[in-house]
């Protein structure tokens, strides 16, 4: 199982290639790994799918001793360990899911210094003298995965996590790495404080998940809306979140009635049933899981293509985390939110039932922010990222608002009114009150604060409450105002507001959109991998499923979708070419290489492809040809002169690829050349042939027709 010892400990790139099969590091990975190798602590904030695991897995292989990885969920650990083993890394997990015999074996391997990584639950780490055991062996590093679980402010608080701070004090020489995908400023502070990471370097990559397309629809016959959405995504894996257990059961049954393979999952179902729903999903045996938010934290399945929120989530953190389960493999994926007034009322009822007033207040503000996102008429991604304190340069181009923009208007004057009103009320009030002042409302609160005497009182009486609310929300999303959710959602001006207030800048905003159209736009599934051969992809997928079943692991542990797609594009026919595919490392090459090479070879043979490996420029021309482009279009797609594109096609013909000249040049010309060839004979001298054809027929066209006959 173990990979050969690493000889050059400095070459982490070689490990990345050889063990994991990846050609290059993602942003920050190298810095983090080098920092940990130098013995530094690290705080890593990266979005889901950003590649956090490698940040401690590679140091684990390069440093002496075992890396101890604390992880909150059993299924997550098993998954990571399976994935590591598939790459030939010596890893194990230690948690309550192990029988006593297995547990004893893991401990023996630990003491025998056989492990590179040990995944452990916080309970096990902190009990039964486990820390004493760790003192007896070398430890490469500690990694705390899902580190936000230390924070009470967050939504996944775990009591045991709060005690993990003692790792820093008990093992001062061992680097500690905390990793999370969800952390607002408050949670970030908690993590640093609780885990004793004051000296840690912070590595914060953007929150953005550019491959996820966000769409919000006003709820109207939601089941039909869902079916419409699913119709465009047949066979693709996804999760549908609903608010209550009852709703989950009803919905999954209705989907099954429609012939779809949908499993239900919520905390009220028996353990085995939940387990089997999860397993079936991981193993690509059901298409989707309909679930409450109880589902998903342990789901590392990288090829989830969509996440639907059938009901409005309670806060943006949860929404972002749940939608983040889509597209971990980086391929295009969808997040659909159905949003209705009734849901807001239901969510408010839940919040009203909360005992603790402080918590009620926070939850209520968080819900407002969520509603703000759902009702937004600016780029959804801008709103989301802004909520996490991140600015987006340009609108994203991959959300419903960007793809189907609402009408705009010149809002300079309105913005000035709104901003100066925020200023006049002392930057101490929220949206509702500012709107009341703008509209000149006459109510108790205004009178008791004497706000009817402000210069901005009533300056906006020409607009409805809904319009002003929309304007204020957009000013927040664009960064002219901030809204302090921890402090009664009070509005405050930012630096950016000044030039606008001074009239040095104009501003266009979107007209509020009350009704949205359900536009059917199929996401392209091939970004990053270029066009690939879908029928070969399906065959490779079937092979992957068979191998995975034989070994009792989920299919993605064998290879990810992106890896299969690249195989189906490049059609590697030897080990070298297969190793060049992203996600194919040395160990997997040895384990699965033969099976996949055979499958690709058979496929190429039975489809009349020569089976000759092509160099990439030629292959790209071949792919363009297969898309049905003519010579002009191939040349411009490839950025080549016509003659060179023609030359590629000639070489493809020589390689035995079925290139048809009549498909790439004008029919008229083809007929002329073809007739001339028939008249003069195949072996006619070139000058002869050339002389028999008019000048508007190019030399390379003659070559192509002749070669293809
Ligand atoms: P996170 O824990 O941040 O959600 P993972 O560590 O699970 O993300 O990584 C997400 C996916 O990206 C995994 O399939 C992983 O193998 C892949 N990945 C990570 N780093 C790289 C890289 N440098 N090149 C290619 N793929 C990578
Ligand atoms: Zn957008």
Short mmCIF file of C-alpha atoms in Angstrom, two decimals, residues 218-553:
data_model
loop_
_atom_site.label_atom_id
_atom_site.label_comp_id
_atom_site.label_asym_id
_atom_site.label_seq_id
_atom_site.Cartn_x
_atom_site.Cartn_y
_atom_site.Cartn_z
CA UNK A 218 -39.95 33.15 -7.69
CA UNK A 219 -41.85 30.16 -6.41
CA UNK A 220 -44.81 29.33 -8.55
CA UNK A 221 -46.01 25.72 -8.80
CA UNK A 222 -42.64 24.64 -7.42
CA UNK A 223 -42.90 20.99 -8.38
CA UNK A 224 -43.38 21.93 -12.03
CA UNK A 225 -40.47 24.31 -11.76
CA UNK A 226 -38.34 21.53 -10.33
CA UNK A 227 -39.36 19.03 -13.01
CA UNK A 228 -38.59 21.57 -15.70
CA UNK A 229 -35.16 22.08 -14.21
CA UNK A 230 -34.53 18.34 -13.88
CA UNK A 231 -35.63 17.68 -17.44
CA UNK A 232 -32.57 19.50 -18.66
CA UNK A 233 -30.35 17.46 -16.36
CA UNK A 234 -31.27 13.87 -16.95
CA UNK A 235 -29.03 11.40 -15.20
CA UNK A 236 -26.96 14.08 -13.50
CA UNK A 237 -26.36 13.79 -9.77
CA UNK A 238 -27.90 16.37 -7.46
CA UNK A 239 -29.30 17.27 -4.07
CA UNK A 240 -32.70 18.84 -3.43
CA UNK A 241 -33.01 20.55 -0.06
CA UNK A 242 -36.41 21.05 1.55
CA UNK A 243 -37.20 22.62 4.89
CA UNK A 244 -39.11 19.92 6.74
CA UNK A 245 -39.06 16.15 7.07
CA UNK A 246 -42.59 15.87 5.82
CA UNK A 247 -41.79 17.91 2.77
CA UNK A 248 -38.74 15.73 2.06
CA UNK A 249 -40.84 12.58 2.12
CA UNK A 250 -43.61 13.97 -0.04
CA UNK A 251 -41.25 15.43 -2.57
CA UNK A 252 -39.07 12.36 -2.96
CA UNK A 253 -42.16 10.24 -3.44
CA UNK A 254 -43.51 12.53 -6.13
CA UNK A 255 -40.18 12.41 -7.93
CA UNK A 256 -40.16 8.63 -7.78
CA UNK A 257 -43.70 8.61 -9.17
CA UNK A 258 -42.30 10.52 -12.12
CA UNK A 259 -39.82 7.70 -12.65
CA UNK A 260 -36.81 9.49 -11.20
CA UNK A 261 -34.36 7.77 -8.89
CA UNK A 262 -34.61 9.89 -5.77
CA UNK A 263 -33.84 8.87 -2.19
CA UNK A 264 -35.10 10.65 0.92
CA UNK A 265 -32.83 11.71 3.77
CA UNK A 266 -33.62 13.42 7.04
CA UNK A 267 -32.70 13.03 10.69
CA UNK A 268 -35.99 11.29 11.52
CA UNK A 269 -35.31 8.27 9.34
CA UNK A 270 -33.77 5.10 10.76
CA UNK A 271 -29.99 4.98 10.67
CA UNK A 272 -29.77 2.22 8.08
CA UNK A 273 -32.08 4.02 5.75
CA UNK A 274 -30.03 7.18 5.92
CA UNK A 275 -26.86 5.19 5.46
CA UNK A 276 -28.19 3.40 2.42
CA UNK A 277 -29.49 6.63 0.83
CA UNK A 278 -26.07 8.15 1.25
CA UNK A 279 -24.26 5.08 -0.07
CA UNK A 280 -26.54 4.82 -3.08
CA UNK A 281 -25.88 8.45 -3.88
CA UNK A 282 -22.12 8.13 -3.52
CA UNK A 283 -22.15 5.06 -5.73
CA UNK A 284 -24.16 6.73 -8.48
CA UNK A 285 -27.07 4.34 -7.84
CA UNK A 286 -29.67 7.01 -7.19
CA UNK A 287 -29.64 10.21 -9.17
CA UNK A 288 -30.59 12.51 -6.36
CA UNK A 289 -31.19 12.84 -2.68
CA UNK A 290 -34.07 14.90 -1.37
CA UNK A 291 -33.06 16.00 2.09
CA UNK A 292 -33.21 18.38 4.96
CA UNK A 293 -30.02 20.22 5.83
CA UNK A 294 -29.10 17.18 7.93
CA UNK A 295 -27.68 15.78 4.70
CA UNK A 296 -24.41 16.69 3.17
CA UNK A 297 -21.69 17.60 5.57
CA UNK A 298 -20.05 14.24 5.11
CA UNK A 299 -20.61 14.18 1.38
CA UNK A 300 -17.42 14.65 -0.55
CA UNK A 301 -18.89 13.44 -3.83
CA UNK A 302 -17.14 15.62 -6.38
CA UNK A 303 -19.57 15.22 -9.28
CA UNK A 304 -22.72 16.70 -7.75
CA UNK A 305 -24.03 18.68 -10.72
CA UNK A 306 -26.83 20.60 -9.05
CA UNK A 307 -28.17 21.68 -5.68
CA UNK A 308 -31.76 22.87 -5.48
CA UNK A 309 -33.23 24.73 -2.52
CA UNK A 310 -36.90 23.95 -2.76
CA UNK A 311 -37.50 26.23 0.23
CA UNK A 312 -35.70 29.36 1.35
CA UNK A 313 -32.72 28.56 3.60
CA UNK A 314 -32.39 30.32 6.93
CA UNK A 315 -29.16 32.13 6.26
CA UNK A 316 -26.55 32.81 3.60
CA UNK A 317 -23.89 30.76 5.38
CA UNK A 318 -26.03 27.64 5.15
CA UNK A 319 -27.10 28.41 1.60
CA UNK A 320 -23.52 28.92 0.51
CA UNK A 321 -22.30 25.78 2.19
CA UNK A 322 -25.12 23.68 0.76
CA UNK A 323 -24.79 25.01 -2.77
CA UNK A 324 -21.04 24.57 -2.39
CA UNK A 325 -21.57 20.82 -2.50
CA UNK A 326 -22.15 21.18 -6.22
CA UNK A 327 -19.21 21.02 -8.59
CA UNK A 328 -16.32 20.21 -6.31
CA UNK A 329 -14.62 18.77 -9.37
CA UNK A 330 -14.61 22.22 -10.96
CA UNK A 331 -17.01 21.34 -13.78
CA UNK A 332 -20.02 23.57 -14.50
CA UNK A 333 -22.81 23.06 -11.96
CA UNK A 334 -26.06 24.68 -10.91
CA UNK A 335 -27.55 26.11 -7.76
CA UNK A 336 -31.26 26.80 -7.99
CA UNK A 337 -33.22 28.57 -5.29
CA UNK A 338 -37.01 28.71 -5.25
CA UNK A 339 -38.09 31.68 -3.28
CA UNK A 340 -41.57 32.50 -2.05
CA UNK A 341 -43.21 34.85 0.42
CA UNK A 342 -44.70 31.93 2.31
CA UNK A 343 -41.23 30.57 3.02
CA UNK A 344 -40.16 33.80 4.61
CA UNK A 345 -43.13 33.65 6.93
CA UNK A 346 -42.35 30.04 7.85
CA UNK A 347 -38.71 30.85 8.53
CA UNK A 348 -39.76 33.76 10.73
CA UNK A 349 -42.00 31.46 12.74
CA UNK A 350 -39.05 29.15 13.37
CA UNK A 351 -36.99 32.07 14.53
CA UNK A 352 -39.73 33.41 16.78
CA UNK A 353 -39.72 30.06 18.54
CA UNK A 354 -36.09 30.48 19.58
CA UNK A 355 -35.77 31.11 23.32
CA UNK A 356 -32.58 33.08 23.56
CA UNK A 357 -33.31 36.69 22.52
CA UNK A 358 -29.75 37.37 21.39
CA UNK A 359 -29.80 34.33 19.15
CA UNK A 360 -33.23 35.27 17.86
CA UNK A 361 -31.94 38.69 16.92
CA UNK A 362 -28.92 37.32 15.06
CA UNK A 363 -30.97 34.71 13.23
CA UNK A 364 -33.50 37.25 12.19
CA UNK A 365 -30.83 39.51 10.71
CA UNK A 366 -29.29 36.58 8.92
CA UNK A 367 -32.65 35.69 7.44
CA UNK A 368 -33.02 39.26 6.20
CA UNK A 369 -29.70 39.02 4.43
CA UNK A 370 -30.84 35.76 2.82
CA UNK A 371 -34.05 37.39 1.64
CA UNK A 372 -31.94 40.24 0.32
CA UNK A 373 -29.97 37.79 -1.80
CA UNK A 374 -33.09 36.11 -3.11
CA UNK A 375 -34.63 39.45 -4.05
CA UNK A 376 -31.45 40.91 -5.41
CA UNK A 377 -31.43 42.50 -8.82
CA UNK A 378 -27.64 42.72 -8.96
CA UNK A 379 -25.29 39.88 -9.82
CA UNK A 380 -25.99 37.12 -7.27
CA UNK A 381 -22.34 36.30 -6.90
CA UNK A 382 -21.60 39.92 -6.09
CA UNK A 383 -24.16 39.78 -3.29
CA UNK A 384 -22.88 36.47 -1.95
CA UNK A 385 -19.24 37.45 -1.97
CA UNK A 386 -20.01 40.86 -0.56
CA UNK A 387 -21.72 39.15 2.35
CA UNK A 388 -18.46 37.38 3.10
CA UNK A 389 -16.57 40.65 2.80
CA UNK A 390 -15.20 40.05 -0.66
CA UNK A 391 -15.42 42.42 -3.64
CA UNK A 392 -16.07 41.11 -7.10
CA UNK A 393 -14.43 43.16 -9.86
CA UNK A 394 -16.84 42.59 -12.73
CA UNK A 395 -20.26 41.03 -12.61
CA UNK A 396 -19.88 37.27 -12.83
CA UNK A 397 -21.63 36.46 -16.09
CA UNK A 398 -22.76 33.15 -14.63
CA UNK A 399 -25.90 33.86 -12.61
CA UNK A 400 -29.49 34.49 -13.61
CA UNK A 401 -29.19 38.23 -13.15
CA UNK A 402 -26.09 38.47 -15.34
CA UNK A 403 -27.48 36.13 -17.98
CA UNK A 404 -30.88 37.73 -18.09
CA UNK A 405 -30.34 41.24 -16.79
CA UNK A 406 -33.21 43.27 -15.40
CA UNK A 407 -33.84 46.76 -16.77
CA UNK A 408 -31.69 49.59 -15.41
CA UNK A 409 -32.29 53.24 -14.61
CA UNK A 410 -30.18 56.29 -13.70
CA UNK A 411 -30.23 56.14 -9.93
CA UNK A 412 -27.69 58.86 -9.14
CA UNK A 413 -30.16 61.19 -7.48
CA UNK A 414 -32.00 58.45 -5.61
CA UNK A 415 -28.71 57.06 -4.36
CA UNK A 416 -27.71 60.51 -3.09
CA UNK A 417 -31.02 60.82 -1.25
CA UNK A 418 -30.66 57.39 0.29
CA UNK A 419 -27.02 57.83 1.31
CA UNK A 420 -27.54 61.25 2.84
CA UNK A 421 -30.54 59.91 4.70
CA UNK A 422 -28.37 57.16 6.18
CA UNK A 423 -25.94 59.88 7.20
CA UNK A 424 -28.67 62.12 8.67
CA UNK A 425 -30.02 59.38 10.92
CA UNK A 426 -26.51 59.07 12.35
CA UNK A 427 -25.62 55.74 10.66
CA UNK A 428 -27.44 54.07 13.50
CA UNK A 429 -30.54 52.59 11.81
CA UNK A 430 -31.45 49.74 9.51
CA UNK A 431 -33.15 49.59 6.11
CA UNK A 432 -36.73 49.78 7.40
CA UNK A 433 -36.29 53.00 9.31
CA UNK A 434 -34.28 54.73 6.58
CA UNK A 435 -37.04 53.89 4.09
CA UNK A 436 -39.64 55.30 6.47
CA UNK A 437 -37.72 58.57 6.78
CA UNK A 438 -37.20 58.83 3.03
CA UNK A 439 -40.87 58.29 2.36
CA UNK A 440 -41.93 60.69 5.08
CA UNK A 441 -43.85 58.10 7.05
CA UNK A 442 -45.62 59.28 10.13
CA UNK A 443 -45.08 56.79 12.92
CA UNK A 444 -44.35 56.59 16.60
CA UNK A 445 -40.68 55.80 16.18
CA UNK A 446 -40.03 58.70 13.83
CA UNK A 447 -41.80 61.12 16.12
CA UNK A 448 -40.01 59.93 19.24
CA UNK A 449 -36.66 60.39 17.48
CA UNK A 450 -37.75 63.72 15.93
CA UNK A 451 -36.68 62.35 12.58
CA UNK A 452 -39.48 64.23 10.84
CA UNK A 453 -37.31 67.34 11.18
CA UNK A 454 -34.40 65.87 9.21
CA UNK A 455 -33.66 67.48 5.83
CA UNK A 456 -34.10 64.12 4.10
CA UNK A 457 -37.49 63.43 5.65
CA UNK A 458 -39.96 62.78 2.87
CA UNK A 459 -37.54 63.49 -0.03
CA UNK A 460 -38.42 60.08 -1.45
CA UNK A 461 -42.19 60.13 -1.15
CA UNK A 462 -42.48 59.56 -4.90
CA UNK A 463 -41.29 55.96 -4.57
CA UNK A 464 -42.82 52.89 -2.99
CA UNK A 465 -41.40 51.13 0.01
CA UNK A 466 -40.42 48.23 -2.19
CA UNK A 467 -38.51 50.51 -4.57
CA UNK A 468 -36.52 52.18 -1.78
CA UNK A 469 -35.78 48.86 -0.15
CA UNK A 470 -34.46 47.62 -3.45
CA UNK A 471 -32.30 50.74 -3.91
CA UNK A 472 -30.82 50.41 -0.41
CA UNK A 473 -30.13 46.72 -0.91
CA UNK A 474 -28.35 47.44 -4.16
CA UNK A 475 -26.28 50.16 -2.52
CA UNK A 476 -25.19 47.56 0.02
CA UNK A 477 -24.39 45.00 -2.66
CA UNK A 478 -22.37 47.56 -4.60
CA UNK A 479 -20.40 48.47 -1.51
CA UNK A 480 -21.64 52.05 -0.91
CA UNK A 481 -23.20 50.97 2.35
CA UNK A 482 -22.37 48.29 4.83
CA UNK A 483 -24.86 46.50 6.97
CA UNK A 484 -23.60 45.33 10.32
CA UNK A 485 -25.46 42.11 10.91
CA UNK A 486 -23.96 41.60 14.36
CA UNK A 487 -25.22 45.05 15.35
CA UNK A 488 -28.93 45.35 14.52
CA UNK A 489 -28.20 45.50 10.76
CA UNK A 490 -27.34 49.16 11.07
CA UNK A 491 -26.48 50.89 7.79
CA UNK A 492 -23.22 52.78 7.48
CA UNK A 493 -21.54 54.67 4.65
CA UNK A 494 -18.32 53.43 3.13
CA UNK A 495 -15.53 55.45 1.51
CA UNK A 496 -17.03 54.61 -1.85
CA UNK A 497 -20.12 56.67 -0.99
CA UNK A 498 -18.27 60.00 -0.93
CA UNK A 499 -17.79 60.69 -4.65
CA UNK A 500 -21.39 59.67 -5.23
CA UNK A 501 -22.67 62.03 -2.55
CA UNK A 502 -20.51 64.87 -3.88
CA UNK A 503 -22.02 64.37 -7.32
CA UNK A 504 -18.71 63.33 -8.89
CA UNK A 505 -20.03 60.00 -10.04
CA UNK A 506 -23.22 58.68 -11.50
CA UNK A 507 -24.82 55.34 -10.83
CA UNK A 508 -27.16 53.04 -12.65
CA UNK A 509 -29.18 50.51 -10.71
CA UNK A 510 -31.53 47.74 -11.68
CA UNK A 511 -35.28 48.15 -11.62
CA UNK A 512 -36.66 45.74 -9.05
CA UNK A 513 -37.79 42.52 -10.65
CA UNK A 514 -41.01 41.20 -9.27
CA UNK A 515 -41.44 38.31 -11.62
CA UNK A 516 -38.75 36.28 -13.20
CA UNK A 517 -38.89 34.14 -16.27
CA UNK A 518 -37.79 30.55 -16.11
CA UNK A 519 -35.31 30.55 -18.92
CA UNK A 520 -34.11 27.22 -20.03
CA UNK A 521 -30.40 27.49 -20.54
CA UNK A 522 -28.53 24.24 -20.47
CA UNK A 523 -25.22 24.50 -18.74
CA UNK A 524 -22.29 23.37 -20.81
CA UNK A 525 -20.66 20.40 -19.19
CA UNK A 526 -17.38 20.58 -21.03
CA UNK A 527 -15.63 23.67 -19.68
CA UNK A 528 -12.04 22.99 -18.87
CA UNK A 529 -11.97 19.72 -20.71
CA UNK A 530 -12.92 20.97 -24.17
CA UNK A 531 -15.17 18.80 -26.30
CA UNK A 532 -14.96 15.14 -25.43
CA UNK A 533 -16.35 11.96 -26.88
CA UNK A 534 -19.53 11.36 -24.94
CA UNK A 535 -20.03 7.75 -25.88
CA UNK A 536 -16.48 6.89 -24.84
CA UNK A 537 -17.10 8.84 -21.62
CA UNK A 538 -20.15 6.67 -20.93
CA UNK A 539 -18.13 3.52 -21.51
CA UNK A 540 -15.37 4.69 -19.20
CA UNK A 541 -17.97 5.56 -16.62
CA UNK A 542 -19.36 2.04 -16.76
CA UNK A 543 -15.85 0.62 -16.38
CA UNK A 544 -15.25 2.92 -13.42
CA UNK A 545 -18.46 1.75 -11.76
CA UNK A 546 -17.49 -1.90 -12.22
CA UNK A 547 -14.01 -1.42 -10.75
CA UNK A 548 -15.40 0.63 -7.87
CA UNK A 549 -17.98 -2.02 -7.03
CA UNK A 550 -15.32 -4.72 -7.08
CA UNK A 551 -13.36 -2.77 -4.51
CA UNK A 552 -16.32 -1.54 -2.48
CA UNK A 553 -15.54 2.16 -2.96
#
